PDB file of C-alpha atoms in Angstrom:
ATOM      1  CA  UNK A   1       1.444  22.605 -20.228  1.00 53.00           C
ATOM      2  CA  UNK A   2       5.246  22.320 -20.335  1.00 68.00           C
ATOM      3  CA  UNK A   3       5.514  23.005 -16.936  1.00 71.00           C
ATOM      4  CA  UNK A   4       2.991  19.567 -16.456  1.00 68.00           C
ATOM      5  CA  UNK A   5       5.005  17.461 -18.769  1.00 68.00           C
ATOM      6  CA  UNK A   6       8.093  18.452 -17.165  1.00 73.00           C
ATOM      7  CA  UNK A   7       6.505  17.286 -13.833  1.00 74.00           C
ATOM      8  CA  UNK A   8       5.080  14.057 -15.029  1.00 74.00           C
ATOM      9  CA  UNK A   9       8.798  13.090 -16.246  1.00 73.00           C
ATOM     10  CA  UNK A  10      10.144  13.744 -13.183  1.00 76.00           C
ATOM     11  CA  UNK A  11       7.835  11.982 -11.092  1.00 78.00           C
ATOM     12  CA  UNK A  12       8.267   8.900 -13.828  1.00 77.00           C
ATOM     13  CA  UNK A  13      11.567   8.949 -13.250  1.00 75.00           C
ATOM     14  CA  UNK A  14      11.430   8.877  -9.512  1.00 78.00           C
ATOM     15  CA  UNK A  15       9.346   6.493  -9.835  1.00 78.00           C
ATOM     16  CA  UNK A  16      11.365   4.625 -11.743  1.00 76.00           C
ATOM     17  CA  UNK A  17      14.954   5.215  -9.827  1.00 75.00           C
ATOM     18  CA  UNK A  18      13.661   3.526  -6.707  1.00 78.00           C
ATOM     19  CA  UNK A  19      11.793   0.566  -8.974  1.00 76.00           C
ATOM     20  CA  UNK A  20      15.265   0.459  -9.928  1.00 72.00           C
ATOM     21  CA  UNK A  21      16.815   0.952  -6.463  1.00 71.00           C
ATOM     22  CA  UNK A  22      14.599  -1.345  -5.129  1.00 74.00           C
ATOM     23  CA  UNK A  23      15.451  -4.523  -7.659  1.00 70.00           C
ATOM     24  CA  UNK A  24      19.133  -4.085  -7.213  1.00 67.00           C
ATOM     25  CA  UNK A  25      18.747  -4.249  -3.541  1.00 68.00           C
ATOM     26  CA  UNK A  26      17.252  -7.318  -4.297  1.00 66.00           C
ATOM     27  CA  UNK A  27      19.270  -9.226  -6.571  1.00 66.00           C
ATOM     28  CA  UNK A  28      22.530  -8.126  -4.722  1.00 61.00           C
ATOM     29  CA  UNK A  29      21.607 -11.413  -3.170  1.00 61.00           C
ATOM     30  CA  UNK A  30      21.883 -13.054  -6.142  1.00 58.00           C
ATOM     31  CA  UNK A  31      18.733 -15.207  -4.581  1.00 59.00           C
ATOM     32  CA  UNK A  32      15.598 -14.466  -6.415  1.00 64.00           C
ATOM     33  CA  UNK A  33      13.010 -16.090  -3.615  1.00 71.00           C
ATOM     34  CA  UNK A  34       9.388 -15.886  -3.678  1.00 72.00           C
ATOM     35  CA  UNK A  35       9.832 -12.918  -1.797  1.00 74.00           C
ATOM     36  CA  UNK A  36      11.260 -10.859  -4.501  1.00 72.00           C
ATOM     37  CA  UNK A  37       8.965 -11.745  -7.163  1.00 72.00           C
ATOM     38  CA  UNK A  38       6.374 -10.599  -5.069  1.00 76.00           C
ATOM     39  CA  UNK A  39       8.117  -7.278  -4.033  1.00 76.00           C
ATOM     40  CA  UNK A  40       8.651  -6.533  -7.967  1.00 74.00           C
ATOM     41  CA  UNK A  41       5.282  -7.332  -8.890  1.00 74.00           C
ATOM     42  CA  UNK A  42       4.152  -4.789  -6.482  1.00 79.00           C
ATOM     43  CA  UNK A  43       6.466  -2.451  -7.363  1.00 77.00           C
ATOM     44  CA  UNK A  44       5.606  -2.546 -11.310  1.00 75.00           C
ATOM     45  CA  UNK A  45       1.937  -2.175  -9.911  1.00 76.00           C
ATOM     46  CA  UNK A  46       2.963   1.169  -7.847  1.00 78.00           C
ATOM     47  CA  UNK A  47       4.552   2.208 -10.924  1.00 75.00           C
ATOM     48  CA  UNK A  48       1.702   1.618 -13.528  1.00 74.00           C
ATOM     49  CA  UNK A  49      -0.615   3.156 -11.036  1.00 77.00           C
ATOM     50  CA  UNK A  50       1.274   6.461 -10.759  1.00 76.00           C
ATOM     51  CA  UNK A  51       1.481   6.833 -14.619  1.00 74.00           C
ATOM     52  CA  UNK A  52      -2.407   6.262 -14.614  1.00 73.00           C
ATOM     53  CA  UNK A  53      -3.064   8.999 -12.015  1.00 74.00           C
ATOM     54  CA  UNK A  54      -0.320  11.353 -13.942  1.00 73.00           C
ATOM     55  CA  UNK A  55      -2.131  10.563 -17.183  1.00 71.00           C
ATOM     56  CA  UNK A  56      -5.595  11.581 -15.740  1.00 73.00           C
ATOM     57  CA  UNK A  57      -4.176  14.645 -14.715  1.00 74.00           C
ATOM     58  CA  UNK A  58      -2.920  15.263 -17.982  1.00 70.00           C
ATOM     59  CA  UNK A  59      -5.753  14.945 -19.316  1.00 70.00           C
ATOM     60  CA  UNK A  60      -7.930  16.919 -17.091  1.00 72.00           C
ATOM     61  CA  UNK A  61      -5.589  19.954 -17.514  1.00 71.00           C
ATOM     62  CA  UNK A  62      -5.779  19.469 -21.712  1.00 66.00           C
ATOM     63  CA  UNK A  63      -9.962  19.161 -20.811  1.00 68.00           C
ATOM     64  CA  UNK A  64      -9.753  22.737 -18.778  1.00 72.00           C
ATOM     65  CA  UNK A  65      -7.740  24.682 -21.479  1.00 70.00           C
ATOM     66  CA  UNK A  66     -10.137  23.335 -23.848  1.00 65.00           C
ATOM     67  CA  UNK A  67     -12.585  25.894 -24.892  1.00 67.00           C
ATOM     68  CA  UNK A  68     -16.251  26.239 -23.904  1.00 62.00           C
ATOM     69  CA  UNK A  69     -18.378  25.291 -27.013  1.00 50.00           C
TER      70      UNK A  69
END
């Protein structure tokens, strides 16, 4: 299971560096257009999504170490 968490973090904070990456590009501009808002929106989306999918596989590996009743 440590071996999980430890991957889950990692893709988080991927995830999160190019969020990150991706808004400074952004407001280097110092122009925050309709444009932008859109392109963080979506990003915060991408990023939700992947915790989601990490969490479900969290939680299907806790399910299979569970034992059979």
């Amino acid at each position: 299971m440590d071996r999980f968490v430890r991957h889950t973090q990692e893709v988080f904070l991927y995830r999160l560096e190019s969020l990150l990456a991706s808004l400074l590009f952004m407001f280097s501009d110092k122009l925050l257009n309709f444009n932008a808002m859109i392109a963080i929106n979506i990003g915060f989306c991408m990023l939700f999504v992947a915790l989601q999918v990490d969490l479900l596989a969290f939680g299907e590996e806790l399910i299979n170490e569970l034992p059979c009743l």
